[in-house]
PDB file of C-alpha atoms in Angstrom:
ATOM      1  CA  MET A   1      70.201 157.997 -25.738  1.00  0.00           C
ATOM      2  CA  THR A   2      70.716 157.107 -22.116  1.00  0.00           C
ATOM      3  CA  GLY A   3      72.964 158.336 -19.343  1.00  0.00           C
ATOM      4  CA  PRO A   4      73.396 161.693 -17.628  1.00  0.00           C
ATOM      5  CA  GLU A   5      73.584 163.562 -20.972  1.00  0.00           C
ATOM      6  CA  ALA A   6      70.170 162.324 -22.163  1.00  0.00           C
ATOM      7  CA  THR A   7      67.612 165.054 -22.780  1.00  0.00           C
ATOM      8  CA  PRO A   8      64.971 164.972 -20.005  1.00  0.00           C
ATOM      9  CA  SER A   9      61.396 164.294 -21.073  1.00  0.00           C
ATOM     10  CA  PHE A  10      58.082 163.335 -19.512  1.00  0.00           C
ATOM     11  CA  ARG A  11      55.635 160.732 -20.815  1.00  0.00           C
ATOM     12  CA  LEU A  12      52.079 161.076 -19.568  1.00  0.00           C
ATOM     13  CA  ALA A  13      49.499 158.375 -20.249  1.00  0.00           C
ATOM     14  CA  TYR A  14      45.740 158.822 -19.933  1.00  0.00           C
ATOM     15  CA  VAL A  15      42.676 156.631 -20.277  1.00  0.00           C
ATOM     16  CA  PRO A  16      39.612 157.477 -22.418  1.00  0.00           C
ATOM     17  CA  GLY A  17      37.417 160.208 -20.946  1.00  0.00           C
ATOM     18  CA  VAL A  18      40.221 161.993 -19.091  1.00  0.00           C
ATOM     19  CA  THR A  19      41.192 165.380 -20.549  1.00  0.00           C
ATOM     20  CA  PRO A  20      44.759 166.336 -19.500  1.00  0.00           C
ATOM     21  CA  ALA A  21      44.952 169.508 -21.640  1.00  0.00           C
ATOM     22  CA  LYS A  22      44.846 171.955 -18.703  1.00  0.00           C
ATOM     23  CA  TRP A  23      47.755 170.336 -16.873  1.00  0.00           C
ATOM     24  CA  VAL A  24      49.767 169.910 -20.077  1.00  0.00           C
ATOM     25  CA  ARG A  25      49.399 173.623 -20.828  1.00  0.00           C
ATOM     26  CA  ILE A  26      50.723 174.565 -17.370  1.00  0.00           C
ATOM     27  CA  TRP A  27      53.629 172.131 -17.785  1.00  0.00           C
ATOM     28  CA  ASN A  28      54.602 173.715 -21.118  1.00  0.00           C
ATOM     29  CA  GLU A  29      54.491 177.176 -19.527  1.00  0.00           C
ATOM     30  CA  ARG A  30      56.638 176.246 -16.522  1.00  0.00           C
ATOM     31  CA  LEU A  31      58.991 173.687 -18.048  1.00  0.00           C
ATOM     32  CA  PRO A  32      59.329 174.570 -21.737  1.00  0.00           C
ATOM     33  CA  ASP A  33      62.705 172.820 -21.987  1.00  0.00           C
ATOM     34  CA  ILE A  34      61.286 169.435 -20.975  1.00  0.00           C
ATOM     35  CA  PRO A  35      58.970 168.037 -23.681  1.00  0.00           C
ATOM     36  CA  LEU A  36      55.813 166.286 -22.494  1.00  0.00           C
ATOM     37  CA  THR A  37      54.530 163.403 -24.606  1.00  0.00           C
ATOM     38  CA  LEU A  38      50.925 162.231 -24.298  1.00  0.00           C
ATOM     39  CA  VAL A  39      50.166 158.518 -24.566  1.00  0.00           C
ATOM     40  CA  GLN A  40      46.518 157.421 -24.866  1.00  0.00           C
ATOM     41  CA  VAL A  41      45.884 153.931 -23.496  1.00  0.00           C
ATOM     42  CA  PRO A  42      42.827 151.665 -23.180  1.00  0.00           C
ATOM     43  CA  ALA A  43      40.810 151.839 -19.952  1.00  0.00           C
ATOM     44  CA  HIS A  44      42.625 148.904 -18.342  1.00  0.00           C
ATOM     45  CA  GLY A  45      46.053 149.421 -19.922  1.00  0.00           C
ATOM     46  CA  ALA A  46      47.504 152.283 -17.909  1.00  0.00           C
ATOM     47  CA  GLN A  47      48.827 150.248 -14.984  1.00  0.00           C
ATOM     48  CA  GLU A  48      50.639 147.788 -17.251  1.00  0.00           C
ATOM     49  CA  LEU A  49      52.144 150.704 -19.185  1.00  0.00           C
ATOM     50  CA  LEU A  50      53.551 152.232 -15.979  1.00  0.00           C
ATOM     51  CA  ARG A  51      54.996 148.931 -14.808  1.00  0.00           C
ATOM     52  CA  ALA A  52      56.625 148.375 -18.195  1.00  0.00           C
ATOM     53  CA  GLY A  53      58.359 151.761 -17.937  1.00  0.00           C
ATOM     54  CA  ASP A  54      56.612 153.123 -21.046  1.00  0.00           C
ATOM     55  CA  ALA A  55      55.160 156.126 -19.181  1.00  0.00           C
ATOM     56  CA  ASP A  56      56.334 158.242 -16.241  1.00  0.00           C
ATOM     57  CA  ALA A  57      52.830 158.895 -14.895  1.00  0.00           C
ATOM     58  CA  ALA A  58      49.240 158.252 -15.918  1.00  0.00           C
ATOM     59  CA  PHE A  59      45.703 159.477 -15.400  1.00  0.00           C
ATOM     60  CA  LEU A  60      43.696 156.327 -14.733  1.00  0.00           C
ATOM     61  CA  ARG A  61      40.633 155.074 -12.908  1.00  0.00           C
ATOM     62  CA  LEU A  62      40.863 153.508  -9.475  1.00  0.00           C
ATOM     63  CA  PRO A  63      41.424 151.007  -8.003  1.00  0.00           C
ATOM     64  CA  VAL A  64      45.172 150.602  -8.527  1.00  0.00           C
ATOM     65  CA  GLU A  65      46.269 147.000  -8.064  1.00  0.00           C
ATOM     66  CA  GLY A  66      49.359 146.225  -5.991  1.00  0.00           C
ATOM     67  CA  THR A  67      51.578 148.458  -3.874  1.00  0.00           C
ATOM     68  CA  ASP A  68      54.225 149.302  -6.469  1.00  0.00           C
ATOM     69  CA  LEU A  69      52.164 152.159  -7.916  1.00  0.00           C
ATOM     70  CA  SER A  70      51.438 155.365  -6.037  1.00  0.00           C
ATOM     71  CA  ALA A  71      48.164 157.202  -6.711  1.00  0.00           C
ATOM     72  CA  ILE A  72      46.592 160.548  -5.860  1.00  0.00           C
ATOM     73  CA  PRO A  73      42.768 160.543  -6.219  1.00  0.00           C
ATOM     74  CA  LEU A  74      41.663 163.654  -8.121  1.00  0.00           C
ATOM     75  CA  TYR A  75      37.907 163.615  -8.659  1.00  0.00           C
ATOM     76  CA  THR A  76      34.808 161.410  -8.835  1.00  0.00           C
ATOM     77  CA  GLU A  77      32.749 161.220 -12.006  1.00  0.00           C
ATOM     78  CA  THR A  78      28.972 161.292 -12.324  1.00  0.00           C
ATOM     79  CA  THR A  79      27.485 158.033 -13.619  1.00  0.00           C
ATOM     80  CA  VAL A  80      24.937 158.198 -16.442  1.00  0.00           C
ATOM     81  CA  VAL A  81      22.882 155.861 -18.625  1.00  0.00           C
ATOM     82  CA  VAL A  82      23.152 156.321 -22.394  1.00  0.00           C
ATOM     83  CA  VAL A  83      19.902 155.820 -24.333  1.00  0.00           C
ATOM     84  CA  PRO A  84      18.395 156.728 -27.725  1.00  0.00           C
ATOM     85  CA  LYS A  85      16.781 160.157 -27.780  1.00  0.00           C
ATOM     86  CA  ASP A  86      13.332 158.638 -28.301  1.00  0.00           C
ATOM     87  CA  HIS A  87      13.669 156.264 -25.320  1.00  0.00           C
ATOM     88  CA  LEU A  88      11.269 156.651 -22.375  1.00  0.00           C
ATOM     89  CA  ILE A  89      14.234 157.299 -20.054  1.00  0.00           C
ATOM     90  CA  ALA A  90      14.994 160.460 -22.036  1.00  0.00           C
ATOM     91  CA  ALA A  91      11.789 162.003 -20.617  1.00  0.00           C
ATOM     92  CA  VAL A  92      13.232 162.221 -17.055  1.00  0.00           C
ATOM     93  CA  ASP A  93      16.182 164.150 -15.618  1.00  0.00           C
ATOM     94  CA  GLU A  94      17.528 161.326 -13.433  1.00  0.00           C
ATOM     95  CA  LEU A  95      16.642 157.823 -12.314  1.00  0.00           C
ATOM     96  CA  SER A  96      17.777 155.012 -10.024  1.00  0.00           C
ATOM     97  CA  VAL A  97      19.464 151.739 -10.885  1.00  0.00           C
ATOM     98  CA  ALA A  98      16.273 149.868  -9.937  1.00  0.00           C
ATOM     99  CA  GLU A  99      14.452 151.603 -12.773  1.00  0.00           C
ATOM    100  CA  LEU A 100      16.686 149.781 -15.250  1.00  0.00           C
ATOM    101  CA  ALA A 101      15.347 146.398 -14.170  1.00  0.00           C
ATOM    102  CA  ASP A 102      13.472 145.794 -17.450  1.00  0.00           C
ATOM    103  CA  GLU A 103      16.237 147.150 -19.697  1.00  0.00           C
ATOM    104  CA  ILE A 104      18.984 145.201 -21.447  1.00  0.00           C
ATOM    105  CA  VAL A 105      22.089 146.802 -19.950  1.00  0.00           C
ATOM    106  CA  LEU A 106      25.219 146.387 -22.059  1.00  0.00           C
ATOM    107  CA  HIS A 107      28.392 145.493 -20.177  1.00  0.00           C
ATOM    108  CA  PRO A 108      31.523 146.142 -22.290  1.00  0.00           C
ATOM    109  CA  MET A 109      34.788 144.350 -21.543  1.00  0.00           C
ATOM    110  CA  ASP A 110      36.454 147.680 -20.726  1.00  0.00           C
ATOM    111  CA  ASP A 111      33.740 148.770 -18.280  1.00  0.00           C
ATOM    112  CA  ALA A 112      35.059 151.534 -16.025  1.00  0.00           C
ATOM    113  CA  LEU A 113      32.585 151.053 -13.152  1.00  0.00           C
ATOM    114  CA  PRO A 114      33.126 148.861 -10.055  1.00  0.00           C
ATOM    115  CA  TRP A 115      29.850 146.901 -10.112  1.00  0.00           C
ATOM    116  CA  GLU A 116      28.977 144.495  -7.321  1.00  0.00           C
ATOM    117  CA  GLN A 117      25.858 143.433  -9.184  1.00  0.00           C
ATOM    118  CA  LEU A 118      25.009 144.459 -12.722  1.00  0.00           C
ATOM    119  CA  PRO A 119      21.638 146.176 -13.191  1.00  0.00           C
ATOM    120  CA  GLY A 120      18.937 145.232 -15.667  1.00  0.00           C
ATOM    121  CA  ARG A 121      18.980 142.227 -17.971  1.00  0.00           C
ATOM    122  CA  PRO A 122      22.249 141.023 -19.534  1.00  0.00           C
ATOM    123  CA  ALA A 123      22.829 141.064 -23.286  1.00  0.00           C
ATOM    124  CA  LEU A 124      23.634 137.847 -25.136  1.00  0.00           C
ATOM    125  CA  GLU A 125      27.248 138.954 -25.579  1.00  0.00           C
ATOM    126  CA  ARG A 126      29.509 141.511 -23.982  1.00  0.00           C
ATOM    127  CA  PRO A 127      30.750 144.218 -26.358  1.00  0.00           C
ATOM    128  CA  ALA A 128      34.531 144.384 -26.666  1.00  0.00           C
ATOM    129  CA  THR A 129      34.724 148.124 -25.997  1.00  0.00           C
ATOM    130  CA  THR A 130      32.616 151.031 -24.778  1.00  0.00           C
ATOM    131  CA  ALA A 131      32.645 152.414 -28.329  1.00  0.00           C
ATOM    132  CA  ASP A 132      31.112 149.152 -29.584  1.00  0.00           C
ATOM    133  CA  ALA A 133      28.478 149.308 -26.837  1.00  0.00           C
ATOM    134  CA  VAL A 134      27.521 152.856 -27.886  1.00  0.00           C
ATOM    135  CA  GLU A 135      26.927 151.583 -31.439  1.00  0.00           C
ATOM    136  CA  LEU A 136      24.612 148.898 -30.048  1.00  0.00           C
ATOM    137  CA  VAL A 137      22.689 151.502 -28.045  1.00  0.00           C
ATOM    138  CA  ALA A 138      22.185 153.496 -31.235  1.00  0.00           C
ATOM    139  CA  ALA A 139      20.893 150.317 -32.911  1.00  0.00           C
ATOM    140  CA  GLY A 140      18.295 149.865 -30.157  1.00  0.00           C
ATOM    141  CA  ILE A 141      19.911 146.745 -28.664  1.00  0.00           C
ATOM    142  CA  GLY A 142      20.082 148.032 -25.096  1.00  0.00           C
ATOM    143  CA  VAL A 143      21.273 150.857 -22.820  1.00  0.00           C
ATOM    144  CA  LEU A 144      24.730 151.587 -21.450  1.00  0.00           C
ATOM    145  CA  VAL A 145      25.857 152.810 -18.009  1.00  0.00           C
ATOM    146  CA  VAL A 146      29.155 154.731 -18.051  1.00  0.00           C
ATOM    147  CA  PRO A 147      30.967 157.654 -16.390  1.00  0.00           C
ATOM    148  CA  GLN A 148      29.716 160.948 -17.812  1.00  0.00           C
ATOM    149  CA  SER A 149      33.079 161.696 -19.439  1.00  0.00           C
ATOM    150  CA  LEU A 150      32.754 158.586 -21.609  1.00  0.00           C
ATOM    151  CA  ALA A 151      29.200 159.508 -22.591  1.00  0.00           C
ATOM    152  CA  ARG A 152      30.554 162.862 -23.770  1.00  0.00           C
ATOM    153  CA  LEU A 153      33.524 161.264 -25.514  1.00  0.00           C
ATOM    154  CA  HIS A 154      31.235 158.973 -27.546  1.00  0.00           C
ATOM    155  CA  HIS A 155      28.538 161.583 -28.125  1.00  0.00           C
ATOM    156  CA  ARG A 156      26.131 160.998 -31.009  1.00  0.00           C
ATOM    157  CA  LYS A 157      23.284 163.192 -32.225  1.00  0.00           C
ATOM    158  CA  ASP A 158      20.810 160.322 -31.937  1.00  0.00           C
ATOM    159  CA  LEU A 159      21.746 159.495 -28.322  1.00  0.00           C
ATOM    160  CA  THR A 160      21.414 161.229 -24.980  1.00  0.00           C
ATOM    161  CA  TYR A 161      22.168 160.367 -21.341  1.00  0.00           C
ATOM    162  CA  ARG A 162      20.592 160.771 -17.914  1.00  0.00           C
ATOM    163  CA  THR A 163      22.089 160.702 -14.409  1.00  0.00           C
ATOM    164  CA  LEU A 164      21.874 157.517 -12.331  1.00  0.00           C
ATOM    165  CA  THR A 165      21.535 158.607  -8.703  1.00  0.00           C
ATOM    166  CA  ASP A 166      22.665 155.442  -6.901  1.00  0.00           C
ATOM    167  CA  ALA A 167      25.066 153.786  -9.345  1.00  0.00           C
ATOM    168  CA  PRO A 168      28.740 153.028  -8.654  1.00  0.00           C
ATOM    169  CA  GLU A 169      31.048 155.929  -9.480  1.00  0.00           C
ATOM    170  CA  SER A 170      34.399 156.106 -11.219  1.00  0.00           C
ATOM    171  CA  ARG A 171      37.303 157.857  -9.462  1.00  0.00           C
ATOM    172  CA  VAL A 172      40.107 159.334 -11.553  1.00  0.00           C
ATOM    173  CA  ALA A 173      43.628 159.436 -10.119  1.00  0.00           C
ATOM    174  CA  LEU A 174      47.191 160.365 -11.042  1.00  0.00           C
ATOM    175  CA  SER A 175      49.458 157.332 -10.679  1.00  0.00           C
ATOM    176  CA  TRP A 176      53.165 156.595 -11.123  1.00  0.00           C
ATOM    177  CA  PRO A 177      55.691 153.872 -10.142  1.00  0.00           C
ATOM    178  CA  GLN A 178      56.570 154.407  -6.491  1.00  0.00           C
ATOM    179  CA  GLU A 179      60.270 153.635  -7.005  1.00  0.00           C
ATOM    180  CA  LYS A 180      60.481 156.064  -9.947  1.00  0.00           C
ATOM    181  CA  THR A 181      59.322 159.286  -8.331  1.00  0.00           C
ATOM    182  CA  THR A 182      61.602 161.456 -10.458  1.00  0.00           C
ATOM    183  CA  ASP A 183      61.992 165.237 -10.387  1.00  0.00           C
ATOM    184  CA  GLN A 184      59.682 165.452 -13.389  1.00  0.00           C
ATOM    185  CA  VAL A 185      57.033 163.389 -11.582  1.00  0.00           C
ATOM    186  CA  GLU A 186      57.292 165.703  -8.566  1.00  0.00           C
ATOM    187  CA  ASP A 187      56.888 168.701 -10.870  1.00  0.00           C
ATOM    188  CA  PHE A 188      53.773 167.243 -12.434  1.00  0.00           C
ATOM    189  CA  ILE A 189      52.288 166.333  -9.046  1.00  0.00           C
ATOM    190  CA  GLY A 190      52.728 169.965  -8.028  1.00  0.00           C
ATOM    191  CA  ILE A 191      50.903 171.122 -11.156  1.00  0.00           C
ATOM    192  CA  VAL A 192      48.007 168.708 -10.674  1.00  0.00           C
ATOM    193  CA  ARG A 193      47.644 169.712  -7.022  1.00  0.00           C
ATOM    194  CA  GLY A 194      47.468 173.365  -8.000  1.00  0.00           C
ATOM    195  CA  ARG A 195      50.730 174.531  -6.470  1.00  0.00           C
ATOM    196  CA  THR A 196      52.016 177.844  -7.781  1.00  0.00           C
ATOM    197  CA  VAL A 197      55.402 178.175  -9.439  1.00  0.00           C
ATOM    198  CA  ASN A 198      56.755 179.823  -6.255  1.00  0.00           C
ATOM    199  CA  SER A 199      55.347 177.211  -3.880  1.00  0.00           C
ATOM    200  CA  SER A 200      57.861 175.895  -1.352  1.00  0.00           C
ATOM    201  CA  ARG A 201      56.744 172.362  -2.294  1.00  0.00           C
ATOM    202  CA  GLY A 202      56.982 172.974  -6.018  1.00  0.00           C
ATOM    203  CA  ARG A 203      60.477 171.845  -7.032  1.00  0.00           C
ATOM    204  CA  ALA A 204      60.673 173.864 -10.240  1.00  0.00           C
ATOM    205  CA  GLY A 205      59.919 177.209  -8.634  1.00  0.00           C
ATOM    206  CA  ALA A 206      61.433 176.843  -5.183  1.00  0.00           C
ATOM    207  CA  ALA A 207      65.035 177.649  -6.141  1.00  0.00           C
ATOM    208  CA  SER A 208      64.154 180.675  -8.271  1.00  0.00           C
ATOM    209  CA  ALA A 209      61.852 182.015  -5.565  1.00  0.00           C
ATOM    210  CA  ALA A 210      64.454 181.887  -2.785  1.00  0.00           C
ATOM    211  CA  GLN A 211      66.756 184.701  -3.920  1.00  0.00           C
ATOM    212  CA  PRO A 212      64.080 187.372  -4.524  1.00  0.00           C
ATOM    213  CA  LYS A 213      62.748 186.698  -1.041  1.00  0.00           C
ATOM    214  CA  ASP A 214      66.232 187.232   0.402  1.00  0.00           C
ATOM    215  CA  LYS A 215      66.567 190.492  -1.512  1.00  0.00           C
ATOM    216  CA  ASP A 216      63.204 191.715  -0.280  1.00  0.00           C
ATOM    217  CA  LYS A 217      64.195 190.819   3.274  1.00  0.00           C
ATOM    218  CA  ALA A 218      67.426 192.798   2.941  1.00  0.00           C
ATOM    219  CA  LYS A 219      65.540 195.808   1.569  1.00  0.00           C
ATOM    220  CA  ARG A 220      63.078 195.692   4.464  1.00  0.00           C
ATOM    221  CA  ALA A 221      65.925 195.458   6.975  1.00  0.00           C
ATOM    222  CA  SER A 222      67.734 198.384   5.339  1.00  0.00           C
ATOM    223  CA  GLY A 223      64.563 200.464   5.282  1.00  0.00           C
ATOM    224  CA  ALA A 224      63.870 199.682   8.932  1.00  0.00           C
ATOM    225  CA  GLY A 225      67.373 200.810   9.944  1.00  0.00           C
ATOM    226  CA  ALA A 226      67.050 204.050   8.001  1.00  0.00           C
ATOM    227  CA  GLY A 227      63.685 204.738   9.576  1.00  0.00           C
ATOM    228  CA  LYS A 228      65.087 204.326  13.062  1.00  0.00           C
ATOM    229  CA  GLY A 229      67.933 206.675  12.263  1.00  0.00           C
ATOM    230  CA  SER A 230      65.568 209.351  10.997  1.00  0.00           C
ATOM    231  CA  ARG A 231      63.421 209.149  14.077  1.00  0.00           C
ATOM    232  CA  GLY A 232      66.483 209.402  16.294  1.00  0.00           C
ATOM    233  CA  GLY A 233      67.719 212.450  14.363  1.00  0.00           C
ATOM    234  CA  SER A 234      64.415 214.236  14.754  1.00  0.00           C
ATOM    235  CA  GLY A 235      64.497 213.655  18.493  1.00  0.00           C
ATOM    236  CA  ALA A 236      68.043 215.039  18.753  1.00  0.00           C
ATOM    237  CA  THR A 237      67.125 218.128  16.739  1.00  0.00           C
ATOM    238  CA  GLY A 238      64.149 218.770  18.961  1.00  0.00           C
ATOM    239  CA  GLY A 239      66.364 218.447  22.054  1.00  0.00           C
ATOM    240  CA  ALA A 240      68.874 220.943  20.642  1.00  0.00           C
ATOM    241  CA  LYS A 241      66.144 223.506  19.979  1.00  0.00           C
ATOM    242  CA  ASN A 242      64.930 223.201  23.580  1.00  0.00           C
ATOM    243  CA  ALA A 243      68.463 223.617  24.849  1.00  0.00           C
ATOM    244  CA  ARG A 244      68.981 226.816  22.798  1.00  0.00           C
ATOM    245  CA  GLY A 245      65.718 228.180  24.158  1.00  0.00           C
ATOM    246  CA  ALA A 246      66.894 227.572  27.723  1.00  0.00           C
ATOM    247  CA  ARG A 247      70.250 229.347  27.120  1.00  0.00           C
ATOM    248  CA  SER A 248      68.572 232.436  25.623  1.00  0.00           C
ATOM    249  CA  GLY A 249      67.011 233.171  29.006  1.00  0.00           C
ATOM    250  CA  ALA A 250      63.443 233.196  27.801  1.00  0.00           C
ATOM    251  CA  ALA A 251      61.120 233.297  30.775  1.00  0.00           C
ATOM    252  CA  PRO A 252      58.726 230.434  31.135  1.00  0.00           C
ATOM    253  CA  LYS A 253      55.030 231.173  30.762  1.00  0.00           C
ATOM    254  CA  ARG A 254      53.051 231.546  34.003  1.00  0.00           C
ATOM    255  CA  GLY A 255      49.429 230.900  34.800  1.00  0.00           C
ATOM    256  CA  LYS A 256      46.855 233.608  35.651  1.00  0.00           C
ATOM    257  CA  PRO A 257      47.295 235.208  39.139  1.00  0.00           C
ATOM    258  CA  ARG A 258      44.765 234.164  41.735  1.00  0.00           C
ATOM    259  CA  ARG A 259      42.441 236.835  43.181  1.00  0.00           C
ATOM    260  CA  ARG A 260      42.898 237.639  46.799  1.00  0.00           C
ATOM    261  CA  PRO A 261      39.867 237.163  48.980  1.00  0.00           C
TER     262      PRO A 261
END
């Protein structure tokens, strides 16, 4: 159903390795009347999905091509090398890209890293996906360099991973079509950026937060006026008491008489 009577909804896409659960939970708490639908897409499919209008926003990996999509960088992932548990690399905590020179480094078609020059020795064929490359690592064909989130996603008991200190890094961002920055998109941006429900920049909470603030302001103003009146009354009462004392003819206290020389 389309038109002004259509029920509002929000479609959020995400690439493998990104975990949107935290932000989805906050959305459901703040906007329970607007259903959020998750759409998982391949590593390089998020931008096409946004342009086709099949998602309102997406968690993807930079760079974003073209100027029609807006993007907010969120965080940078650690890069690791995935190896069998009995591999020599498993004996160290971290290593450099140069130390992979003698290794066959698998390069899947959906690689998430922005390489200028691939490390190690190339395999005879490129695996179609990162999942396929992980299977080849388990078979002893080579090693695989990926963002840490993907190593965790494709975890196997017979594999482990170690940090690469000088490898390219993957940056995760929230992206959406620039010309379709809807109210729901603005709400989700506020959630991702950590704005509270009462934030002046958070659309969902701004209207509801305005009236309580006005009420509090009125209460403070009323209390301030009452306080001033009380203080004024006390001063007047004190003045009346002094006046009554003066009319009663009470003699003022004098100091001690001075001794004559």
